[in-house]
């Protein structure tokens, strides 16, 4: 499958899919604020007063889009034998422009349409309020929300909503204001944060800019786009390369197994390659890109090692793009650079008493075919700077951990596959790497869910606290069927202490039959 499969995923799945205060007493229920992934909050058309427009009792939403309708129209165009290649490409562009037009921005990064998040504000986005009003569909990240409600009650669970098109700088400021609302509404001194993907990115940005205020007790970020994603970096620099179609299809099948509105995408990815190339060409059409490349949050997804090339390729500049240019340059200079500024800030926050953790997916080829990733977010970016060998490769013989952030000789931060060095990541001692976990698919993995639960509400603080949760492990999602490990050593390793090799059936429906166990490269009975 050719280069712009990366663009299909970045353009469609991204649009889907310091001093710290005293920790709250155990009997207090600390409110939980959930930060949604990219494009999670709904956006409504607003009147001149900034209030959502309501027609016949229905709020007029500009987002989410009807992706099933988009897919039906595109698949219908592909089946039209009367269209030549150029006509087909132009027709696809017309469909996409029609649907994405409400999201377009002015050159300075302000919205062409007056849109507001819906619902918004702490009182309206409280889980108990949403449940009372029959609006449960607006409770974000249902699996985490359910765990949080069980721990602290629906009255203490909140789903932050914002215009996800805006910059990290603005999202961090809005989150700070929202947390003040939550504190005033609940009387709590602090809150806990859980952020997924983009939510982990602006959650991290919030900690960088506002963490010193001491309003957060614990923060856990799952598959965060901490320093961006190379998928958008490729998109914004004209770098299109082959992607691993098998991994992409597996990701969609496992991640959207209950969502019928994405079935057309699977059909599209399995069509004749010439047809996919026509779609590829449509997706990089300059008319279509004109509105998309002015979305501030997408610029903050561009990794720092792509950033200068992206500025040149797109032509973003201070004179023509004003606040958009200023905000993204500030974010890249402050946070997205080498990751050192971020690591130092998070270290100060942890010394002050805040608990901060990441869960990073890995073990998949990135959509642009270059990096170890969770499909959409590269592991080196998700972790805030871990050193990673190219996908499918290992470090050279004799490699020793870098120790840039963690130089404790007692801490071994190299993965069993010898392809990840966590000692250079932003949180070396509190980042868990889960091989085989696709982006945002923690809901299928009881292992990751348990890490989140124990980190936020129990005593799990680092990768050394509980031998059941080592720094490197494998996803235990049911779609993979089998999980195997030695009984007395961290997952992926073995030692003389081991007396058993355990093969566990993860499937909810199917039995397994172990035919043989083969050991390569070790003298073992």
Short mmCIF file of C-alpha atoms in Angstrom, two decimals:
data_model
loop_
_atom_site.label_atom_id
_atom_site.label_comp_id
_atom_site.label_asym_id
_atom_site.label_seq_id
_atom_site.Cartn_x
_atom_site.Cartn_y
_atom_site.Cartn_z
CA UNK A 1 0.00 0.00 0.00
CA UNK A 2 1.46 3.32 -1.05
CA UNK A 3 2.49 6.47 0.70
CA UNK A 4 -0.72 8.31 1.43
CA UNK A 5 -2.26 5.56 3.46
CA UNK A 6 -0.56 7.57 6.20
CA UNK A 7 -2.61 10.57 5.14
CA UNK A 8 -5.86 8.57 5.19
CA UNK A 9 -5.20 7.61 8.78
CA UNK A 10 -4.04 11.04 9.92
CA UNK A 11 -6.88 12.84 8.14
CA UNK A 12 -9.67 10.44 9.15
CA UNK A 13 -8.68 8.64 12.35
CA UNK A 14 -7.38 11.81 13.95
CA UNK A 15 -10.77 13.34 13.18
CA UNK A 16 -12.57 10.19 14.50
CA UNK A 17 -11.33 8.22 15.90
CA UNK A 18 5.98 24.31 41.15
CA UNK A 19 5.15 23.66 44.54
CA UNK A 20 2.43 21.19 45.16
CA UNK A 21 -0.30 21.37 47.76
CA UNK A 22 -0.94 18.77 50.42
CA UNK A 23 -2.43 15.52 49.13
CA UNK A 24 -6.10 15.15 49.97
CA UNK A 25 -6.99 12.98 52.94
CA UNK A 26 -7.97 9.41 52.18
CA UNK A 27 -11.60 9.83 53.14
CA UNK A 28 -12.04 12.73 50.73
CA UNK A 29 -13.19 11.96 47.21
CA UNK A 30 -10.92 13.81 44.84
CA UNK A 31 -12.77 14.89 41.66
CA UNK A 32 -11.62 13.31 38.40
CA UNK A 33 -11.36 15.40 35.24
CA UNK A 34 -11.29 13.38 32.01
CA UNK A 35 -9.50 14.90 29.01
CA UNK A 36 -10.78 13.54 25.71
CA UNK A 37 -8.89 12.42 22.64
CA UNK A 38 -8.69 14.44 19.45
CA UNK A 39 -12.07 15.63 18.13
CA UNK A 40 -13.85 14.09 21.14
CA UNK A 41 -15.89 17.13 22.28
CA UNK A 42 -18.88 18.07 20.13
CA UNK A 43 -18.84 21.51 18.50
CA UNK A 44 -22.10 23.46 18.07
CA UNK A 45 -22.92 26.46 15.93
CA UNK A 46 -23.27 29.49 18.21
CA UNK A 47 -25.14 32.78 18.10
CA UNK A 48 -23.62 36.25 18.61
CA UNK A 49 -23.68 35.68 22.39
CA UNK A 50 -21.73 32.44 22.14
CA UNK A 51 -24.75 30.28 23.00
CA UNK A 52 -25.42 27.06 21.05
CA UNK A 53 -28.07 27.50 18.36
CA UNK A 54 -31.16 25.34 18.97
CA UNK A 55 -33.68 24.57 16.22
CA UNK A 56 -36.86 22.59 17.03
CA UNK A 57 -35.32 21.53 20.32
CA UNK A 58 -32.12 20.22 18.71
CA UNK A 59 -28.69 21.73 19.22
CA UNK A 60 -27.15 22.42 15.79
CA UNK A 61 -23.86 20.51 15.77
CA UNK A 62 -21.01 21.13 13.33
CA UNK A 63 -19.13 18.18 14.83
CA UNK A 64 -19.09 15.19 14.96
CA UNK A 65 -19.55 14.54 11.27
CA UNK A 66 -21.54 11.66 9.82
CA UNK A 67 -18.61 9.45 8.80
CA UNK A 68 -20.93 6.70 7.63
CA UNK A 69 -22.47 9.17 5.19
CA UNK A 70 -19.01 10.31 4.02
CA UNK A 71 -17.97 6.70 3.46
CA UNK A 72 -21.14 5.87 1.55
CA UNK A 73 -20.61 8.81 -0.83
CA UNK A 74 -16.92 8.03 -1.42
CA UNK A 75 -17.57 4.33 -2.03
CA UNK A 76 -20.37 5.33 -4.40
CA UNK A 77 -17.98 7.54 -6.38
CA UNK A 78 -15.42 4.72 -6.59
CA UNK A 79 -18.12 2.49 -8.08
CA UNK A 80 -19.05 5.06 -10.76
CA UNK A 81 -17.49 3.68 -13.95
CA UNK A 82 -18.31 6.87 -15.90
CA UNK A 83 -15.67 8.90 -14.02
CA UNK A 84 -12.04 9.01 -15.17
CA UNK A 85 -9.20 9.29 -12.63
CA UNK A 86 -9.10 13.10 -12.58
CA UNK A 87 -12.86 13.42 -12.32
CA UNK A 88 -12.96 10.84 -9.53
CA UNK A 89 -10.27 12.63 -7.55
CA UNK A 90 -12.03 15.99 -7.93
CA UNK A 91 -15.35 14.47 -6.88
CA UNK A 92 -13.80 13.00 -3.71
CA UNK A 93 -12.29 16.39 -2.87
CA UNK A 94 -15.71 18.01 -3.29
CA UNK A 95 -17.27 15.51 -0.84
CA UNK A 96 -14.57 16.03 1.78
CA UNK A 97 -14.63 19.82 1.40
CA UNK A 98 -18.38 19.84 1.92
CA UNK A 99 -18.15 17.90 5.16
CA UNK A 100 -15.06 19.54 6.63
CA UNK A 101 -16.00 23.11 5.67
CA UNK A 102 -17.51 23.89 9.13
CA UNK A 103 -14.08 23.29 10.72
CA UNK A 104 -12.06 25.58 8.46
CA UNK A 105 -9.95 28.35 9.94
CA UNK A 106 -8.74 31.80 8.94
CA UNK A 107 -4.98 32.24 8.28
CA UNK A 108 -4.45 33.39 11.88
CA UNK A 109 -5.96 30.18 13.27
CA UNK A 110 -9.34 31.62 14.23
CA UNK A 111 -12.50 29.82 13.18
CA UNK A 112 -14.41 30.82 10.05
CA UNK A 113 -17.60 29.67 11.80
CA UNK A 114 -18.71 30.61 15.29
CA UNK A 115 -18.44 27.23 17.03
CA UNK A 116 -18.50 26.38 20.74
CA UNK A 117 -17.99 23.10 22.60
CA UNK A 118 -21.21 21.41 23.65
CA UNK A 119 -21.90 20.89 26.47
CA UNK A 120 -19.40 23.16 28.24
CA UNK A 121 -18.51 24.27 31.75
CA UNK A 122 -18.01 22.16 34.86
CA UNK A 123 -21.67 22.23 35.98
CA UNK A 124 -22.97 21.05 32.59
CA UNK A 125 -20.29 18.39 32.04
CA UNK A 126 -20.54 16.75 35.45
CA UNK A 127 -21.32 13.06 34.97
CA UNK A 128 -24.20 13.13 37.46
CA UNK A 129 -25.78 16.09 35.61
CA UNK A 130 -25.41 14.39 32.23
CA UNK A 131 -26.99 11.22 33.59
CA UNK A 132 -29.90 13.14 35.14
CA UNK A 133 -30.54 14.93 31.84
CA UNK A 134 -30.39 11.78 29.72
CA UNK A 135 -27.16 12.94 28.04
CA UNK A 136 -24.93 9.99 28.90
CA UNK A 137 -23.50 10.04 25.36
CA UNK A 138 -21.54 13.15 26.37
CA UNK A 139 -19.69 11.37 29.19
CA UNK A 140 -16.20 10.95 27.68
CA UNK A 141 -14.01 7.83 27.70
CA UNK A 142 -16.77 5.56 28.99
CA UNK A 143 -14.47 2.87 30.42
CA UNK A 144 -12.39 5.26 32.52
CA UNK A 145 -15.50 7.25 33.44
CA UNK A 146 -17.15 4.07 34.71
CA UNK A 147 -14.10 3.24 36.85
CA UNK A 148 -13.99 6.80 38.19
CA UNK A 149 -17.71 6.84 39.02
CA UNK A 150 -17.26 3.59 40.96
CA UNK A 151 -14.42 5.18 42.96
CA UNK A 152 -15.61 8.73 43.63
CA UNK A 153 -19.25 8.91 42.49
CA UNK A 154 -20.80 10.50 39.41
CA UNK A 155 -20.99 13.89 41.14
CA UNK A 156 -17.17 13.96 41.21
CA UNK A 157 -16.49 12.94 37.60
CA UNK A 158 -16.15 15.67 34.96
CA UNK A 159 -15.52 15.63 31.21
CA UNK A 160 -13.61 18.70 30.06
CA UNK A 161 -14.78 20.03 26.69
CA UNK A 162 -13.02 22.58 24.52
CA UNK A 163 -12.64 23.53 20.88
CA UNK A 164 -10.08 20.84 20.07
CA UNK A 165 -8.91 22.79 17.01
CA UNK A 166 -7.19 25.41 19.17
CA UNK A 167 -3.53 25.48 20.17
CA UNK A 168 -1.92 23.75 23.14
CA UNK A 169 -1.31 27.16 24.70
CA UNK A 170 -5.03 28.00 24.63
CA UNK A 171 -6.19 24.50 25.62
CA UNK A 172 -3.93 24.56 28.68
CA UNK A 173 -5.35 27.94 29.73
CA UNK A 174 -8.94 26.73 29.24
CA UNK A 175 -8.23 23.60 31.28
CA UNK A 176 -6.83 25.72 34.09
CA UNK A 177 -10.03 27.78 34.15
CA UNK A 178 -12.15 24.60 34.06
CA UNK A 179 -10.29 23.08 37.01
CA UNK A 180 -11.02 26.23 39.03
CA UNK A 181 -14.73 25.71 38.22
CA UNK A 182 -14.55 22.09 39.38
CA UNK A 183 -12.84 23.06 42.63
CA UNK A 184 -15.45 25.74 43.34
CA UNK A 185 -18.33 23.42 42.46
CA UNK A 186 -17.11 20.52 44.63
CA UNK A 187 -15.21 22.34 47.35
CA UNK A 188 -12.16 20.16 46.63
CA UNK A 189 -8.63 21.47 46.97
CA UNK A 190 -7.25 19.31 44.16
CA UNK A 191 -8.38 17.18 41.21
CA UNK A 192 -7.08 14.07 39.45
CA UNK A 193 -6.58 14.02 35.67
CA UNK A 194 -6.91 11.25 33.12
CA UNK A 195 -6.08 12.21 29.54
CA UNK A 196 -6.15 10.09 26.40
CA UNK A 197 -4.14 10.88 23.25
CA UNK A 198 -4.67 14.59 22.51
CA UNK A 199 -6.04 14.89 26.05
CA UNK A 200 -2.69 13.61 27.31
CA UNK A 201 -0.92 16.19 25.16
CA UNK A 202 -2.78 19.26 26.40
CA UNK A 203 -2.93 17.72 29.89
CA UNK A 204 0.86 17.61 29.84
CA UNK A 205 0.95 21.17 28.48
CA UNK A 206 -1.32 22.24 31.34
CA UNK A 207 1.10 20.72 33.85
CA UNK A 208 4.00 22.52 32.17
CA UNK A 209 2.32 25.94 32.29
CA UNK A 210 0.07 25.68 35.36
CA UNK A 211 1.15 22.64 37.40
CA UNK A 212 2.99 24.86 39.87
CA UNK A 213 -0.40 26.07 41.18
CA UNK A 214 -0.83 22.74 42.97
CA UNK A 215 -4.38 22.05 41.74
CA UNK A 216 -3.62 18.49 40.57
CA UNK A 217 -2.99 15.53 42.88
CA UNK A 218 -2.47 12.76 40.32
CA UNK A 219 -2.34 12.72 36.52
CA UNK A 220 -2.33 9.64 34.29
CA UNK A 221 -2.10 9.96 30.52
CA UNK A 222 -2.82 7.06 28.17
CA UNK A 223 -1.20 6.94 24.71
CA UNK A 224 -0.58 10.69 24.94
CA UNK A 225 0.51 12.67 21.89
CA UNK A 226 3.01 14.25 24.28
CA UNK A 227 5.38 15.58 21.62
CA UNK A 228 3.12 15.08 18.59
CA UNK A 229 2.95 12.34 15.95
CA UNK A 230 5.06 11.73 12.86
CA UNK A 231 1.87 11.01 10.89
CA UNK A 232 1.04 14.73 10.98
CA UNK A 233 4.72 15.58 10.55
CA UNK A 234 4.73 13.62 7.29
CA UNK A 235 1.43 15.19 6.25
CA UNK A 236 2.78 18.74 6.80
CA UNK A 237 6.09 18.17 5.02
CA UNK A 238 5.01 16.22 1.94
CA UNK A 239 6.77 13.10 3.23
CA UNK A 240 4.60 10.14 2.21
CA UNK A 241 5.96 6.65 2.59
CA UNK A 242 4.72 3.07 2.58
CA UNK A 243 2.72 1.96 5.60
CA UNK A 244 2.11 -1.46 7.08
CA UNK A 245 -1.39 -2.23 5.78
CA UNK A 246 -1.74 -5.36 7.92
CA UNK A 247 -1.21 -3.38 11.13
CA UNK A 248 -3.58 -0.63 9.99
CA UNK A 249 -6.38 -3.08 9.19
CA UNK A 250 -5.84 -4.91 12.50
CA UNK A 251 -6.00 -1.59 14.35
CA UNK A 252 -9.31 -0.65 12.73
CA UNK A 253 -10.81 -4.11 13.24
CA UNK A 254 -9.88 -4.23 16.93
CA UNK A 255 -10.48 -0.58 17.73
CA UNK A 256 -13.80 -0.14 15.95
CA UNK A 257 -15.22 -3.64 16.23
CA UNK A 258 -18.58 -2.30 17.48
CA UNK A 259 -18.71 0.81 15.28
CA UNK A 260 -20.37 0.13 11.94
CA UNK A 261 -19.73 3.63 10.54
CA UNK A 262 -16.06 2.75 9.86
CA UNK A 263 -16.67 -0.41 7.82
CA UNK A 264 -16.28 1.55 4.58
CA UNK A 265 -12.71 2.45 5.56
CA UNK A 266 -11.81 -1.23 5.80
CA UNK A 267 -13.36 -1.77 2.37
CA UNK A 268 -11.38 1.16 1.00
CA UNK A 269 -8.06 -0.13 2.34
CA UNK A 270 -8.57 -3.48 0.64
CA UNK A 271 -9.43 -2.11 -2.80
CA UNK A 272 -7.22 -2.25 -5.86
CA UNK A 273 -4.06 -0.20 -5.31
CA UNK A 274 -4.77 2.11 -8.27
CA UNK A 275 -8.07 3.12 -6.67
CA UNK A 276 -6.34 3.81 -3.35
CA UNK A 277 -3.82 5.99 -5.19
CA UNK A 278 -6.68 8.09 -6.56
CA UNK A 279 -7.97 8.57 -3.01
CA UNK A 280 -4.42 9.39 -1.90
CA UNK A 281 -4.13 12.09 -4.54
CA UNK A 282 -7.46 13.55 -3.47
CA UNK A 283 -6.38 13.74 0.16
CA UNK A 284 -3.28 15.80 -0.65
CA UNK A 285 -5.17 18.12 -3.02
CA UNK A 286 -4.21 21.74 -2.23
CA UNK A 287 -7.84 22.90 -2.22
CA UNK A 288 -8.68 20.39 0.50
CA UNK A 289 -5.55 21.09 2.54
CA UNK A 290 -6.02 24.86 2.53
CA UNK A 291 -8.45 24.82 5.45
CA UNK A 292 -6.92 21.88 7.29
CA UNK A 293 -3.34 23.19 7.56
CA UNK A 294 -4.60 26.26 9.43
CA UNK A 295 -5.96 24.25 12.37
CA UNK A 296 -3.67 25.21 15.32
CA UNK A 297 -3.89 21.88 17.14
CA UNK A 298 -2.61 20.04 14.07
CA UNK A 299 0.48 22.25 14.08
CA UNK A 300 1.12 21.22 17.68
CA UNK A 301 0.99 17.58 16.52
CA UNK A 302 3.98 18.25 14.23
CA UNK A 303 7.05 16.78 16.01
CA UNK A 304 9.93 19.13 16.63
CA UNK A 305 12.22 17.24 14.25
CA UNK A 306 9.70 17.96 11.46
CA UNK A 307 8.76 21.48 12.52
CA UNK A 308 11.15 23.71 10.56
CA UNK A 309 10.56 21.71 7.37
CA UNK A 310 6.79 21.95 7.94
CA UNK A 311 6.96 25.73 8.33
CA UNK A 312 8.81 25.97 5.04
CA UNK A 313 6.67 23.41 3.18
CA UNK A 314 3.34 24.97 4.18
CA UNK A 315 4.64 28.54 4.26
CA UNK A 316 3.42 29.36 7.76
CA UNK A 317 4.91 32.67 8.93
CA UNK A 318 4.47 35.45 11.48
CA UNK A 319 3.26 38.07 9.01
CA UNK A 320 0.48 36.05 7.37
CA UNK A 321 -0.52 33.76 10.23
CA UNK A 322 -0.31 35.94 13.34
CA UNK A 323 -1.51 34.17 16.50
CA UNK A 324 -1.42 30.73 14.87
CA UNK A 325 2.28 31.12 14.14
CA UNK A 326 3.05 32.70 17.53
CA UNK A 327 1.25 30.05 19.57
CA UNK A 328 2.73 27.05 17.78
CA UNK A 329 6.27 28.48 17.90
CA UNK A 330 5.83 29.10 21.62
CA UNK A 331 4.63 25.53 22.19
CA UNK A 332 7.51 24.04 20.21
CA UNK A 333 10.09 26.20 21.94
CA UNK A 334 8.67 25.55 25.42
CA UNK A 335 7.69 21.89 25.31
CA UNK A 336 8.05 20.08 22.01
CA UNK A 337 11.79 20.66 21.50
CA UNK A 338 14.10 17.94 22.77
CA UNK A 339 11.75 17.17 25.64
CA UNK A 340 14.27 18.34 28.25
CA UNK A 341 12.21 21.36 29.35
CA UNK A 342 9.21 19.10 29.84
CA UNK A 343 11.17 16.43 31.70
CA UNK A 344 12.65 19.01 34.08
CA UNK A 345 9.24 20.53 34.79
CA UNK A 346 7.56 17.17 35.43
CA UNK A 347 10.46 16.16 37.68
CA UNK A 348 9.95 19.31 39.76
CA UNK A 349 6.24 18.60 40.04
CA UNK A 350 6.87 15.03 41.20
CA UNK A 351 9.39 16.22 43.80
CA UNK A 352 6.68 18.56 45.02
CA UNK A 353 4.32 15.61 45.58
CA UNK A 354 2.34 15.25 42.38
CA UNK A 355 1.95 11.75 40.93
CA UNK A 356 2.32 11.72 37.11
CA UNK A 357 2.35 8.69 34.82
CA UNK A 358 2.18 7.67 31.16
CA UNK A 359 1.07 4.48 29.44
CA UNK A 360 2.69 4.22 26.00
CA UNK A 361 1.57 1.75 23.35
CA UNK A 362 4.24 0.20 21.13
CA UNK A 363 4.98 -2.74 18.87
CA UNK A 364 3.27 -1.43 15.73
CA UNK A 365 4.70 0.20 12.62
CA UNK A 366 3.67 3.88 12.46
CA UNK A 367 1.25 4.88 9.71
CA UNK A 368 4.09 6.49 7.76
CA UNK A 369 6.13 3.29 8.03
CA UNK A 370 9.06 4.69 10.02
CA UNK A 371 8.76 4.33 13.80
CA UNK A 372 7.86 1.99 16.63
CA UNK A 373 4.40 3.18 17.62
CA UNK A 374 0.85 2.40 18.73
CA UNK A 375 -0.17 2.94 15.05
CA UNK A 376 -0.96 6.67 15.37
CA UNK A 377 1.48 8.00 18.00
CA UNK A 378 5.18 7.15 17.83
CA UNK A 379 6.58 5.66 21.03
CA UNK A 380 9.46 8.13 21.19
CA UNK A 381 6.97 11.01 21.06
CA UNK A 382 4.29 9.46 23.28
CA UNK A 383 6.83 8.92 26.09
CA UNK A 384 8.28 12.40 25.87
CA UNK A 385 11.57 11.35 24.36
CA UNK A 386 12.41 7.67 24.97
CA UNK A 387 15.15 6.43 22.64
CA UNK A 388 13.72 3.91 20.17
CA UNK A 389 15.33 1.77 17.49
CA UNK A 390 13.65 1.96 14.05
CA UNK A 391 10.61 -0.27 13.85
CA UNK A 392 11.57 -3.91 13.36
CA UNK A 393 15.17 -3.29 14.48
CA UNK A 394 17.08 -3.44 17.77
CA UNK A 395 19.89 -1.40 19.27
CA UNK A 396 23.39 -2.34 18.19
CA UNK A 397 25.25 -4.90 20.27
CA UNK A 398 26.86 -3.30 23.29
CA UNK A 399 24.30 -0.51 23.60
CA UNK A 400 23.93 0.79 27.17
CA UNK A 401 21.13 2.99 28.37
CA UNK A 402 21.62 6.68 27.76
CA UNK A 403 20.64 7.89 31.22
CA UNK A 404 19.79 11.38 29.97
CA UNK A 405 16.85 11.80 32.37
CA UNK A 406 17.33 8.82 34.71
CA UNK A 407 20.98 8.13 35.54
CA UNK A 408 20.29 5.84 38.49
CA UNK A 409 22.52 2.78 37.87
CA UNK A 410 20.06 0.58 39.75
CA UNK A 411 17.31 1.33 37.24
CA UNK A 412 17.34 -0.76 34.08
CA UNK A 413 15.18 0.97 31.47
CA UNK A 414 15.87 -1.07 28.33
CA UNK A 415 13.06 -3.18 26.90
CA UNK A 416 13.28 -6.99 26.57
CA UNK A 417 13.21 -6.59 22.78
CA UNK A 418 16.27 -4.31 23.13
CA UNK A 419 14.58 -1.57 21.11
CA UNK A 420 13.38 1.00 23.69
CA UNK A 421 15.52 2.95 26.16
CA UNK A 422 13.11 4.58 28.60
CA UNK A 423 15.85 6.40 30.50
CA UNK A 424 15.60 9.36 28.08
CA UNK A 425 11.81 9.72 28.31
CA UNK A 426 10.14 12.52 30.24
CA UNK A 427 9.04 10.14 33.05
CA UNK A 428 11.54 7.25 33.10
CA UNK A 429 10.28 5.73 36.36
CA UNK A 430 6.54 6.15 35.75
CA UNK A 431 6.00 5.30 32.08
CA UNK A 432 4.60 1.86 31.29
CA UNK A 433 5.17 0.50 27.77
CA UNK A 434 2.56 -1.97 26.51
CA UNK A 435 3.51 -3.88 23.37
CA UNK A 436 0.58 -4.64 21.08
CA UNK A 437 -1.73 -1.97 22.45
CA UNK A 438 -3.18 0.03 19.57
CA UNK A 439 -3.78 3.72 20.00
CA UNK A 440 -6.51 4.42 22.54
CA UNK A 441 -7.47 0.76 22.83
CA UNK A 442 -6.95 0.42 26.57
CA UNK A 443 -10.65 -0.47 26.84
CA UNK A 444 -9.82 -3.90 25.36
CA UNK A 445 -6.85 -4.43 27.70
CA UNK A 446 -7.60 -5.28 31.34
CA UNK A 447 -3.89 -4.96 32.16
CA UNK A 448 -3.77 -1.28 31.18
CA UNK A 449 -7.08 -0.53 32.86
CA UNK A 450 -5.71 -1.95 36.10
CA UNK A 451 -2.61 0.26 35.87
CA UNK A 452 -4.83 3.32 35.48
CA UNK A 453 -7.05 2.29 38.38
CA UNK A 454 -4.18 1.54 40.77
CA UNK A 455 -2.27 4.67 39.77
CA UNK A 456 -5.19 7.05 40.33
CA UNK A 457 -6.81 5.47 43.38
CA UNK A 458 -4.31 3.10 45.00
CA UNK A 459 -0.57 3.07 45.73
CA UNK A 460 1.01 2.42 42.32
CA UNK A 461 3.43 5.29 41.69
CA UNK A 462 6.34 3.85 39.68
CA UNK A 463 7.34 0.85 37.59
CA UNK A 464 9.16 -0.51 40.66
CA UNK A 465 6.22 -0.52 43.06
CA UNK A 466 4.45 -3.71 41.97
CA UNK A 467 6.05 -6.64 40.18
CA UNK A 468 2.74 -7.30 38.42
CA UNK A 469 3.18 -4.01 36.55
CA UNK A 470 6.73 -3.88 35.19
CA UNK A 471 7.87 -1.09 32.89
CA UNK A 472 7.58 -3.31 29.80
CA UNK A 473 4.79 -5.77 29.22
CA UNK A 474 2.42 -7.05 26.55
CA UNK A 475 -1.17 -6.17 25.90
CA UNK A 476 -3.61 -8.70 27.29
CA UNK A 477 -6.53 -7.73 25.06
CA UNK A 478 -8.83 -10.59 24.16
CA UNK A 479 -8.29 -10.10 20.43
CA UNK A 480 -4.74 -11.43 20.79
CA UNK A 481 -5.97 -14.71 22.36
CA UNK A 482 -2.72 -15.72 24.08
CA UNK A 483 -0.47 -14.18 26.74
CA UNK A 484 2.68 -16.01 27.82
CA UNK A 485 5.20 -15.36 30.62
CA UNK A 486 7.71 -16.90 33.01
CA UNK A 487 6.30 -17.22 36.49
CA UNK A 488 8.90 -15.39 38.64
CA UNK A 489 10.45 -12.76 36.35
CA UNK A 490 9.20 -9.57 34.73
CA UNK A 491 7.38 -10.06 31.44
CA UNK A 492 9.75 -10.49 28.52
CA UNK A 493 12.64 -11.65 30.67
CA UNK A 494 13.55 -14.93 32.37
CA UNK A 495 15.95 -15.93 35.13
CA UNK A 496 17.05 -18.90 37.24
CA UNK A 497 14.19 -18.08 39.62
CA UNK A 498 11.64 -19.22 37.03
CA UNK A 499 10.11 -22.66 37.44
CA UNK A 500 7.21 -22.42 34.98
CA UNK A 501 6.34 -21.00 31.58
CA UNK A 502 2.68 -19.98 31.64
CA UNK A 503 0.48 -19.75 28.55
CA UNK A 504 -2.80 -17.97 29.30
CA UNK A 505 -5.88 -17.99 27.08
CA UNK A 506 -7.24 -14.43 26.75
CA UNK A 507 -10.14 -15.21 24.42
CA UNK A 508 -13.65 -14.78 25.76
CA UNK A 509 -15.05 -17.41 23.40
CA UNK A 510 -12.40 -19.78 22.04
CA UNK A 511 -10.31 -22.56 23.60
CA UNK A 512 -6.61 -22.91 22.74
CA UNK A 513 -4.46 -25.96 22.17
CA UNK A 514 -0.73 -25.65 22.88
CA UNK A 515 1.07 -27.80 20.33
CA UNK A 516 4.64 -26.95 21.33
CA UNK A 517 6.84 -24.33 22.96
CA UNK A 518 10.04 -23.53 21.08
CA UNK A 519 13.05 -21.80 22.67
CA UNK A 520 15.51 -20.02 20.40
CA UNK A 521 18.84 -18.59 21.55
CA UNK A 522 18.87 -20.02 25.05
CA UNK A 523 19.95 -23.27 26.69
CA UNK A 524 16.72 -24.27 28.36
CA UNK A 525 14.79 -27.44 29.03
#
